[in-house]
Every structure is written in C-alpha cells, then in structure tokens.
Amino acid sequence: VENDPSARQVLQSRFPGVRLVADVSSLERLPTGTDLLAAGFPCPDVSSLGSRQGMKGSRTSLVRHVFRLLKSNPVPWVLLENVTGLLERSGGEAPVMHYVLDELDTLGYRWAYRVLN
C-alpha cells in the first residue's frame, strides 16, 4: 500500500509484479503467503510539528487498518516504523504507542521497539 504516486513508481520498478494499492482502507486481506507486514503510517498527528491529535487524527489512525488486516490474516512478522512522537501524549490521550502495543499483545505478538536516530 502506498498513496504517494512517486513512491508507488519506485516500488513498482523495484518489485515488479507486486500488487500495489493506494488506500489501505480498501485492502480487504493480505496476500496469501505473506510472511512480513512492514508498515509506516502517517505521522502528522503525532509529530512535534504536526497537529498532536494522536489516534483522533485522520492520518495516524490509519494504523487501525494494519491491525484489522492482521486480525483476519495473521503473519509471522510485523515491522512498524514511525516518529518518536508515538511515545508522547497527544491531544490529552495516552501515547499512540500504547495503542500499538495493546493491539500487538491482543493479537499474540511478542514485541520490542527501538528508537533509532
């Protein structure tokens, strides 16, 4: 899934034959045989320069679709990336990272996270 046309072009040239969709909400299931779900979801709702709405924001909340897909199509490995703002409170709510870790726990994943700079 990639909504940026330029990034989609790069992915199509690097991974020919792999189906790409522009909108994660339109994806009904993961492809059969998926071993790794790697996702970066929009950060403007949690970044220090963004709206600070957290999961109430329309962009960061797209991560819910990752967990929707994992609930119906579990995969062995999940890799998520985002900004350090996930670790901070946004809009008076718990950090988005709490939501992410709760969902991973609910789905039975063991997890670890790292901040890379």
Short mmCIF file of N, CA, C and O in Angstrom, two decimals:
data_model
loop_
_atom_site.label_atom_id
_atom_site.label_comp_id
_atom_site.label_asym_id
_atom_site.label_seq_id
_atom_site.Cartn_x
_atom_site.Cartn_y
_atom_site.Cartn_z
N VAL A 1 0.85 -1.17 0.00
CA VAL A 1 0.00 0.00 0.00
C VAL A 1 0.89 1.23 0.00
O VAL A 1 1.80 1.33 0.82
N GLU A 2 0.62 2.11 -0.91
CA GLU A 2 1.35 3.38 -0.96
C GLU A 2 0.48 4.39 -1.67
O GLU A 2 0.00 4.14 -2.76
N ASN A 3 0.24 5.53 -1.02
CA ASN A 3 -0.64 6.52 -1.65
C ASN A 3 0.11 7.60 -2.42
O ASN A 3 -0.49 8.34 -3.18
N ASP A 4 1.42 7.70 -2.27
CA ASP A 4 2.18 8.71 -2.99
C ASP A 4 2.55 8.16 -4.38
O ASP A 4 3.23 7.14 -4.48
N PRO A 5 2.12 8.84 -5.46
CA PRO A 5 2.39 8.34 -6.81
C PRO A 5 3.88 8.14 -7.11
O PRO A 5 4.25 7.15 -7.75
N SER A 6 4.73 9.05 -6.66
CA SER A 6 6.17 8.91 -6.92
C SER A 6 6.74 7.69 -6.19
O SER A 6 7.53 6.94 -6.77
N ALA A 7 6.34 7.51 -4.96
CA ALA A 7 6.82 6.35 -4.20
C ALA A 7 6.30 5.06 -4.81
O ALA A 7 7.01 4.05 -4.85
N ARG A 8 5.06 5.08 -5.31
CA ARG A 8 4.49 3.89 -5.97
C ARG A 8 5.30 3.52 -7.20
O ARG A 8 5.55 2.35 -7.47
N GLN A 9 5.74 4.53 -7.95
CA GLN A 9 6.58 4.28 -9.13
C GLN A 9 7.87 3.58 -8.75
O GLN A 9 8.29 2.63 -9.42
N VAL A 10 8.51 4.04 -7.69
CA VAL A 10 9.75 3.42 -7.22
C VAL A 10 9.48 1.98 -6.81
O VAL A 10 10.22 1.07 -7.20
N LEU A 11 8.42 1.75 -6.04
CA LEU A 11 8.11 0.39 -5.61
C LEU A 11 7.81 -0.52 -6.79
O LEU A 11 8.25 -1.68 -6.81
N GLN A 12 7.09 -0.02 -7.78
CA GLN A 12 6.78 -0.83 -8.96
C GLN A 12 8.03 -1.20 -9.73
O GLN A 12 8.14 -2.30 -10.26
N SER A 13 9.01 -0.28 -9.79
CA SER A 13 10.24 -0.60 -10.51
C SER A 13 11.12 -1.57 -9.72
O SER A 13 11.80 -2.40 -10.29
N ARG A 14 11.10 -1.47 -8.40
CA ARG A 14 11.93 -2.34 -7.55
C ARG A 14 11.30 -3.72 -7.32
O ARG A 14 12.01 -4.70 -7.11
N PHE A 15 9.96 -3.77 -7.33
CA PHE A 15 9.24 -5.02 -7.05
C PHE A 15 8.20 -5.26 -8.14
O PHE A 15 7.00 -5.21 -7.89
N PRO A 16 8.66 -5.53 -9.36
CA PRO A 16 7.71 -5.74 -10.45
C PRO A 16 6.81 -6.95 -10.16
O PRO A 16 7.25 -7.94 -9.59
N GLY A 17 5.55 -6.79 -10.53
CA GLY A 17 4.60 -7.89 -10.33
C GLY A 17 3.92 -7.90 -8.98
O GLY A 17 2.99 -8.67 -8.76
N VAL A 18 4.38 -7.06 -8.05
CA VAL A 18 3.75 -6.98 -6.74
C VAL A 18 2.59 -5.99 -6.83
O VAL A 18 2.76 -4.87 -7.31
N ARG A 19 1.42 -6.44 -6.40
CA ARG A 19 0.23 -5.59 -6.46
C ARG A 19 0.34 -4.46 -5.44
O ARG A 19 0.64 -4.69 -4.27
N LEU A 20 0.11 -3.24 -5.89
CA LEU A 20 0.12 -2.07 -5.01
C LEU A 20 -1.26 -1.43 -5.03
O LEU A 20 -1.89 -1.33 -6.08
N VAL A 21 -1.72 -1.01 -3.86
CA VAL A 21 -2.97 -0.25 -3.77
C VAL A 21 -2.66 1.08 -3.12
O VAL A 21 -1.71 1.21 -2.35
N ALA A 22 -3.46 2.09 -3.43
CA ALA A 22 -3.20 3.44 -2.94
C ALA A 22 -3.83 3.71 -1.58
O ALA A 22 -3.39 4.60 -0.86
N ASP A 23 -4.85 2.95 -1.21
CA ASP A 23 -5.61 3.25 0.00
C ASP A 23 -5.71 2.00 0.87
O ASP A 23 -6.36 1.03 0.49
N VAL A 24 -5.08 2.02 2.04
CA VAL A 24 -5.07 0.86 2.92
C VAL A 24 -6.48 0.45 3.34
O VAL A 24 -6.76 -0.72 3.57
N SER A 25 -7.38 1.41 3.42
CA SER A 25 -8.75 1.08 3.85
C SER A 25 -9.48 0.24 2.81
O SER A 25 -10.46 -0.43 3.12
N SER A 26 -9.00 0.24 1.57
CA SER A 26 -9.64 -0.56 0.52
C SER A 26 -9.08 -1.98 0.45
O SER A 26 -9.63 -2.82 -0.26
N LEU A 27 -8.02 -2.26 1.18
CA LEU A 27 -7.40 -3.58 1.16
C LEU A 27 -8.21 -4.51 2.08
O LEU A 27 -8.34 -4.25 3.27
N GLU A 28 -8.75 -5.57 1.50
CA GLU A 28 -9.60 -6.48 2.26
C GLU A 28 -8.83 -7.54 3.01
O GLU A 28 -9.26 -7.99 4.07
N ARG A 29 -7.71 -7.97 2.44
CA ARG A 29 -6.91 -9.00 3.10
C ARG A 29 -5.47 -8.93 2.59
O ARG A 29 -5.21 -8.34 1.56
N LEU A 30 -4.60 -9.53 3.35
CA LEU A 30 -3.19 -9.61 2.93
C LEU A 30 -3.05 -10.71 1.90
O LEU A 30 -3.80 -11.69 1.93
N PRO A 31 -2.09 -10.58 1.01
CA PRO A 31 -1.86 -11.64 0.02
C PRO A 31 -1.51 -12.96 0.71
O PRO A 31 -0.83 -12.99 1.73
N THR A 32 -1.98 -14.05 0.15
CA THR A 32 -1.66 -15.37 0.66
C THR A 32 -0.15 -15.56 0.69
O THR A 32 0.54 -15.16 -0.24
N GLY A 33 0.35 -16.13 1.76
CA GLY A 33 1.78 -16.38 1.87
C GLY A 33 2.59 -15.21 2.41
O GLY A 33 3.81 -15.27 2.43
N THR A 34 1.94 -14.16 2.88
CA THR A 34 2.65 -13.02 3.44
C THR A 34 3.36 -13.45 4.73
O THR A 34 2.73 -13.99 5.63
N ASP A 35 4.66 -13.23 4.79
CA ASP A 35 5.44 -13.56 5.98
C ASP A 35 5.76 -12.33 6.82
O ASP A 35 6.03 -12.45 8.02
N LEU A 36 5.78 -11.17 6.18
CA LEU A 36 6.16 -9.94 6.87
C LEU A 36 5.21 -8.82 6.47
O LEU A 36 5.01 -8.58 5.28
N LEU A 37 4.62 -8.18 7.45
CA LEU A 37 3.87 -6.97 7.19
C LEU A 37 4.75 -5.82 7.69
O LEU A 37 5.04 -5.74 8.88
N ALA A 38 5.23 -5.00 6.76
CA ALA A 38 6.05 -3.84 7.10
C ALA A 38 5.23 -2.60 6.78
O ALA A 38 4.72 -2.47 5.68
N ALA A 39 5.07 -1.73 7.76
CA ALA A 39 4.21 -0.57 7.56
C ALA A 39 4.76 0.66 8.26
O ALA A 39 5.25 0.59 9.37
N GLY A 40 4.66 1.75 7.57
CA GLY A 40 4.91 3.06 8.14
C GLY A 40 3.62 3.82 7.94
O GLY A 40 3.10 3.87 6.83
N PHE A 41 3.06 4.33 8.98
CA PHE A 41 1.79 5.04 8.86
C PHE A 41 2.02 6.52 9.09
O PHE A 41 2.99 6.92 9.71
N PRO A 42 1.13 7.37 8.54
CA PRO A 42 1.37 8.82 8.58
C PRO A 42 1.57 9.35 10.00
O PRO A 42 0.88 8.95 10.94
N CYS A 43 2.51 10.28 10.13
CA CYS A 43 2.88 10.79 11.45
C CYS A 43 2.39 12.19 11.78
O CYS A 43 2.60 12.64 12.90
N PRO A 44 1.73 12.95 10.89
CA PRO A 44 1.40 14.33 11.23
C PRO A 44 0.58 14.50 12.51
O PRO A 44 0.65 15.54 13.15
N ASP A 45 -0.16 13.48 12.91
CA ASP A 45 -0.98 13.61 14.12
C ASP A 45 -0.19 13.38 15.40
O ASP A 45 -0.72 13.60 16.49
N VAL A 46 1.07 12.93 15.29
CA VAL A 46 1.89 12.69 16.48
C VAL A 46 3.24 13.40 16.45
O VAL A 46 3.93 13.45 17.45
N SER A 47 3.62 13.93 15.30
CA SER A 47 4.95 14.55 15.22
C SER A 47 4.97 15.88 15.97
O SER A 47 3.94 16.52 16.18
N SER A 48 6.16 16.29 16.35
CA SER A 48 6.29 17.54 17.12
C SER A 48 5.85 18.76 16.31
O SER A 48 5.48 19.77 16.89
N LEU A 49 5.87 18.67 15.01
CA LEU A 49 5.44 19.79 14.16
C LEU A 49 4.02 19.60 13.63
O LEU A 49 3.53 20.42 12.88
N GLY A 50 3.37 18.51 14.02
CA GLY A 50 2.05 18.20 13.49
C GLY A 50 0.92 18.67 14.39
O GLY A 50 1.10 19.51 15.28
N SER A 51 -0.24 18.08 14.19
CA SER A 51 -1.46 18.52 14.87
C SER A 51 -1.56 18.03 16.31
O SER A 51 -2.37 18.54 17.08
N ARG A 52 -0.78 16.99 16.66
CA ARG A 52 -0.77 16.41 18.02
C ARG A 52 -2.14 15.85 18.41
O ARG A 52 -2.52 15.84 19.56
N GLN A 53 -2.90 15.33 17.45
CA GLN A 53 -4.21 14.75 17.72
C GLN A 53 -4.14 13.27 18.08
O GLN A 53 -5.14 12.68 18.47
N GLY A 54 -2.99 12.66 17.89
CA GLY A 54 -2.85 11.24 18.22
C GLY A 54 -3.80 10.39 17.39
O GLY A 54 -4.01 10.62 16.21
N MET A 55 -4.41 9.39 18.04
CA MET A 55 -5.30 8.48 17.34
C MET A 55 -6.61 9.14 16.92
O MET A 55 -7.37 8.58 16.16
N LYS A 56 -6.87 10.34 17.42
CA LYS A 56 -8.06 11.08 16.97
C LYS A 56 -7.84 11.70 15.59
O LYS A 56 -8.79 12.07 14.92
N GLY A 57 -6.60 11.81 15.18
CA GLY A 57 -6.28 12.38 13.88
C GLY A 57 -6.59 11.40 12.76
O GLY A 57 -6.52 10.17 12.93
N SER A 58 -6.91 11.93 11.62
CA SER A 58 -7.33 11.08 10.49
C SER A 58 -6.17 10.33 9.84
O SER A 58 -6.39 9.32 9.17
N ARG A 59 -4.96 10.76 10.06
CA ARG A 59 -3.84 10.13 9.36
C ARG A 59 -3.14 9.06 10.19
O ARG A 59 -2.97 7.93 9.74
N THR A 60 -2.76 9.39 11.41
CA THR A 60 -2.11 8.39 12.25
C THR A 60 -3.05 7.23 12.55
O THR A 60 -2.63 6.08 12.65
N SER A 61 -4.33 7.50 12.63
CA SER A 61 -5.31 6.44 12.94
C SER A 61 -5.42 5.40 11.82
O SER A 61 -6.04 4.35 12.01
N LEU A 62 -4.79 5.66 10.68
CA LEU A 62 -4.77 4.64 9.62
C LEU A 62 -4.09 3.36 10.08
O LEU A 62 -4.32 2.29 9.50
N VAL A 63 -3.31 3.41 11.15
CA VAL A 63 -2.68 2.21 11.67
C VAL A 63 -3.73 1.19 12.09
O VAL A 63 -3.47 -0.02 12.13
N ARG A 64 -4.94 1.63 12.37
CA ARG A 64 -6.02 0.69 12.71
C ARG A 64 -6.23 -0.34 11.59
O ARG A 64 -6.60 -1.48 11.86
N HIS A 65 -6.00 0.08 10.36
CA HIS A 65 -6.17 -0.85 9.24
C HIS A 65 -5.09 -1.94 9.25
O HIS A 65 -5.35 -3.06 8.81
N VAL A 66 -3.91 -1.63 9.74
CA VAL A 66 -2.86 -2.64 9.87
C VAL A 66 -3.37 -3.75 10.80
O VAL A 66 -3.29 -4.94 10.48
N PHE A 67 -3.95 -3.35 11.92
CA PHE A 67 -4.42 -4.34 12.89
C PHE A 67 -5.69 -5.05 12.40
O PHE A 67 -5.88 -6.23 12.68
N ARG A 68 -6.51 -4.37 11.64
CA ARG A 68 -7.68 -5.01 11.04
C ARG A 68 -7.22 -6.15 10.12
O ARG A 68 -7.75 -7.26 10.16
N LEU A 69 -6.21 -5.87 9.31
CA LEU A 69 -5.68 -6.88 8.40
C LEU A 69 -5.02 -8.02 9.16
O LEU A 69 -5.18 -9.19 8.80
N LEU A 70 -4.29 -7.71 10.21
CA LEU A 70 -3.62 -8.75 10.99
C LEU A 70 -4.62 -9.64 11.73
O LEU A 70 -4.36 -10.83 11.92
N LYS A 71 -5.75 -9.07 12.14
CA LYS A 71 -6.76 -9.88 12.83
C LYS A 71 -7.32 -10.96 11.92
O LYS A 71 -7.57 -12.08 12.34
N SER A 72 -7.51 -10.62 10.66
CA SER A 72 -8.09 -11.60 9.74
C SER A 72 -7.03 -12.42 9.01
O SER A 72 -7.32 -13.49 8.49
N ASN A 73 -5.80 -11.92 8.95
CA ASN A 73 -4.71 -12.60 8.25
C ASN A 73 -3.42 -12.49 9.06
O ASN A 73 -2.53 -11.72 8.69
N PRO A 74 -3.29 -13.23 10.15
CA PRO A 74 -2.05 -13.12 10.93
C PRO A 74 -0.83 -13.50 10.09
O PRO A 74 -0.92 -14.37 9.24
N VAL A 75 0.26 -12.81 10.33
CA VAL A 75 1.53 -13.12 9.67
C VAL A 75 2.59 -13.34 10.75
O VAL A 75 2.44 -12.86 11.87
N PRO A 76 3.66 -14.06 10.42
CA PRO A 76 4.68 -14.34 11.44
C PRO A 76 5.42 -13.10 11.94
O PRO A 76 5.79 -13.02 13.10
N TRP A 77 5.62 -12.12 11.06
CA TRP A 77 6.45 -10.96 11.42
C TRP A 77 5.74 -9.65 11.09
O TRP A 77 5.11 -9.53 10.04
N VAL A 78 5.90 -8.67 12.00
CA VAL A 78 5.34 -7.34 11.79
C VAL A 78 6.43 -6.33 12.09
O VAL A 78 7.11 -6.42 13.12
N LEU A 79 6.63 -5.37 11.20
CA LEU A 79 7.59 -4.30 11.38
C LEU A 79 6.85 -2.99 11.15
O LEU A 79 6.32 -2.75 10.06
N LEU A 80 6.81 -2.15 12.18
CA LEU A 80 6.16 -0.84 12.08
C LEU A 80 7.21 0.23 12.32
O LEU A 80 8.09 0.07 13.15
N GLU A 81 7.08 1.33 11.59
CA GLU A 81 8.01 2.45 11.81
C GLU A 81 7.22 3.74 11.87
O GLU A 81 6.18 3.88 11.25
N ASN A 82 7.75 4.69 12.67
CA ASN A 82 7.13 6.00 12.79
C ASN A 82 8.09 6.91 13.53
O ASN A 82 9.23 6.56 13.76
N VAL A 83 7.60 8.06 13.95
CA VAL A 83 8.42 9.06 14.65
C VAL A 83 8.35 8.84 16.16
O VAL A 83 7.47 8.15 16.67
N THR A 84 9.28 9.46 16.89
CA THR A 84 9.31 9.30 18.34
C THR A 84 8.08 9.91 19.01
O THR A 84 7.81 9.62 20.17
N GLY A 85 7.32 10.72 18.28
CA GLY A 85 6.08 11.28 18.83
C GLY A 85 5.08 10.21 19.25
O GLY A 85 4.18 10.48 20.04
N LEU A 86 5.24 8.98 18.76
CA LEU A 86 4.37 7.88 19.19
C LEU A 86 4.49 7.63 20.68
O LEU A 86 3.59 7.09 21.31
N LEU A 87 5.63 8.01 21.26
CA LEU A 87 5.88 7.76 22.67
C LEU A 87 5.36 8.87 23.57
O LEU A 87 5.42 8.75 24.80
N GLU A 88 4.85 9.94 22.98
CA GLU A 88 4.41 11.10 23.75
C GLU A 88 2.89 11.21 23.75
O GLU A 88 2.23 10.78 22.82
N ARG A 89 2.35 11.82 24.80
CA ARG A 89 0.91 12.06 24.86
C ARG A 89 0.51 13.02 23.74
O ARG A 89 1.22 13.96 23.45
N SER A 90 -0.65 12.75 23.15
CA SER A 90 -1.16 13.62 22.08
C SER A 90 -2.63 13.90 22.36
O SER A 90 -3.39 12.97 22.61
N GLY A 91 -3.01 15.15 22.31
CA GLY A 91 -4.41 15.51 22.50
C GLY A 91 -4.96 15.07 23.84
O GLY A 91 -6.14 14.74 23.96
N GLY A 92 -4.11 15.04 24.87
CA GLY A 92 -4.55 14.63 26.19
C GLY A 92 -4.75 13.13 26.35
O GLY A 92 -5.18 12.66 27.39
N GLU A 93 -4.45 12.37 25.33
CA GLU A 93 -4.63 10.92 25.34
C GLU A 93 -3.30 10.23 25.65
O GLU A 93 -2.24 10.83 25.58
N ALA A 94 -3.40 8.95 25.96
CA ALA A 94 -2.20 8.14 26.14
C ALA A 94 -1.40 8.15 24.83
O ALA A 94 -1.97 8.34 23.75
N PRO A 95 -0.10 7.94 24.91
CA PRO A 95 0.69 7.88 23.68
C PRO A 95 0.14 6.82 22.71
O PRO A 95 -0.36 5.78 23.13
N VAL A 96 0.24 7.10 21.43
CA VAL A 96 -0.22 6.17 20.40
C VAL A 96 0.50 4.82 20.54
O VAL A 96 -0.07 3.77 20.25
N MET A 97 1.72 4.86 21.05
CA MET A 97 2.47 3.61 21.23
C MET A 97 1.70 2.65 22.13
O MET A 97 1.77 1.43 21.94
N HIS A 98 0.96 3.16 23.11
CA HIS A 98 0.15 2.29 23.98
C HIS A 98 -0.87 1.52 23.13
O HIS A 98 -1.07 0.32 23.34
N TYR A 99 -1.52 2.22 22.20
CA TYR A 99 -2.49 1.56 21.32
C TYR A 99 -1.80 0.46 20.50
O TYR A 99 -2.28 -0.67 20.42
N VAL A 100 -0.66 0.80 19.91
CA VAL A 100 0.07 -0.14 19.06
C VAL A 100 0.45 -1.39 19.86
O VAL A 100 0.22 -2.52 19.43
N LEU A 101 1.01 -1.19 21.05
CA LEU A 101 1.46 -2.33 21.85
C LEU A 101 0.28 -3.15 22.37
O LEU A 101 0.36 -4.38 22.42
N ASP A 102 -0.81 -2.49 22.75
CA ASP A 102 -2.02 -3.22 23.18
C ASP A 102 -2.54 -4.10 22.06
O ASP A 102 -2.94 -5.24 22.29
N GLU A 103 -2.56 -3.57 20.84
CA GLU A 103 -3.05 -4.36 19.70
C GLU A 103 -2.13 -5.55 19.42
O GLU A 103 -2.59 -6.66 19.17
N LEU A 104 -0.83 -5.32 19.47
CA LEU A 104 0.12 -6.42 19.26
C LEU A 104 -0.06 -7.49 20.33
O LEU A 104 -0.07 -8.69 20.03
N ASP A 105 -0.22 -7.07 21.59
CA ASP A 105 -0.46 -8.02 22.68
C ASP A 105 -1.74 -8.82 22.44
O ASP A 105 -1.75 -10.04 22.58
N THR A 106 -2.81 -8.13 22.09
CA THR A 106 -4.10 -8.78 21.86
C THR A 106 -4.00 -9.83 20.78
O THR A 106 -4.64 -10.89 20.86
N LEU A 107 -3.20 -9.56 19.76
CA LEU A 107 -3.03 -10.50 18.65
C LEU A 107 -2.01 -11.60 18.94
O LEU A 107 -1.78 -12.47 18.11
N GLY A 108 -1.39 -11.54 20.11
CA GLY A 108 -0.46 -12.60 20.50
C GLY A 108 0.97 -12.42 20.01
O GLY A 108 1.77 -13.35 20.07
N TYR A 109 1.31 -11.23 19.55
CA TYR A 109 2.69 -10.99 19.09
C TYR A 109 3.59 -10.66 20.28
O TYR A 109 3.17 -9.96 21.20
N ARG A 110 4.81 -11.15 20.23
CA ARG A 110 5.85 -10.68 21.13
C ARG A 110 6.47 -9.48 20.43
O ARG A 110 6.64 -9.50 19.23
N TRP A 111 6.83 -8.46 21.18
CA TRP A 111 7.29 -7.25 20.51
C TRP A 111 8.49 -6.64 21.25
O TRP A 111 8.73 -6.92 22.40
N ALA A 112 9.16 -5.79 20.52
CA ALA A 112 10.22 -4.95 21.08
C ALA A 112 10.23 -3.69 20.22
O ALA A 112 9.86 -3.73 19.05
N TYR A 113 10.61 -2.58 20.81
CA TYR A 113 10.74 -1.37 20.00
C TYR A 113 12.06 -0.69 20.31
O TYR A 113 12.64 -0.87 21.36
N ARG A 114 12.50 0.05 19.31
CA ARG A 114 13.76 0.79 19.42
C ARG A 114 13.56 2.18 18.83
O ARG A 114 12.83 2.34 17.86
N VAL A 115 14.24 3.14 19.40
CA VAL A 115 14.29 4.48 18.82
C VAL A 115 15.64 4.58 18.11
O VAL A 115 16.70 4.40 18.72
N LEU A 116 15.58 4.82 16.82
CA LEU A 116 16.80 4.95 16.01
C LEU A 116 16.91 6.39 15.56
O LEU A 116 15.94 7.01 15.18
N ASN A 117 18.11 6.90 15.58
CA ASN A 117 18.30 8.28 15.17
C ASN A 117 19.41 8.33 14.14
O ASN A 117 20.42 7.75 14.24
#
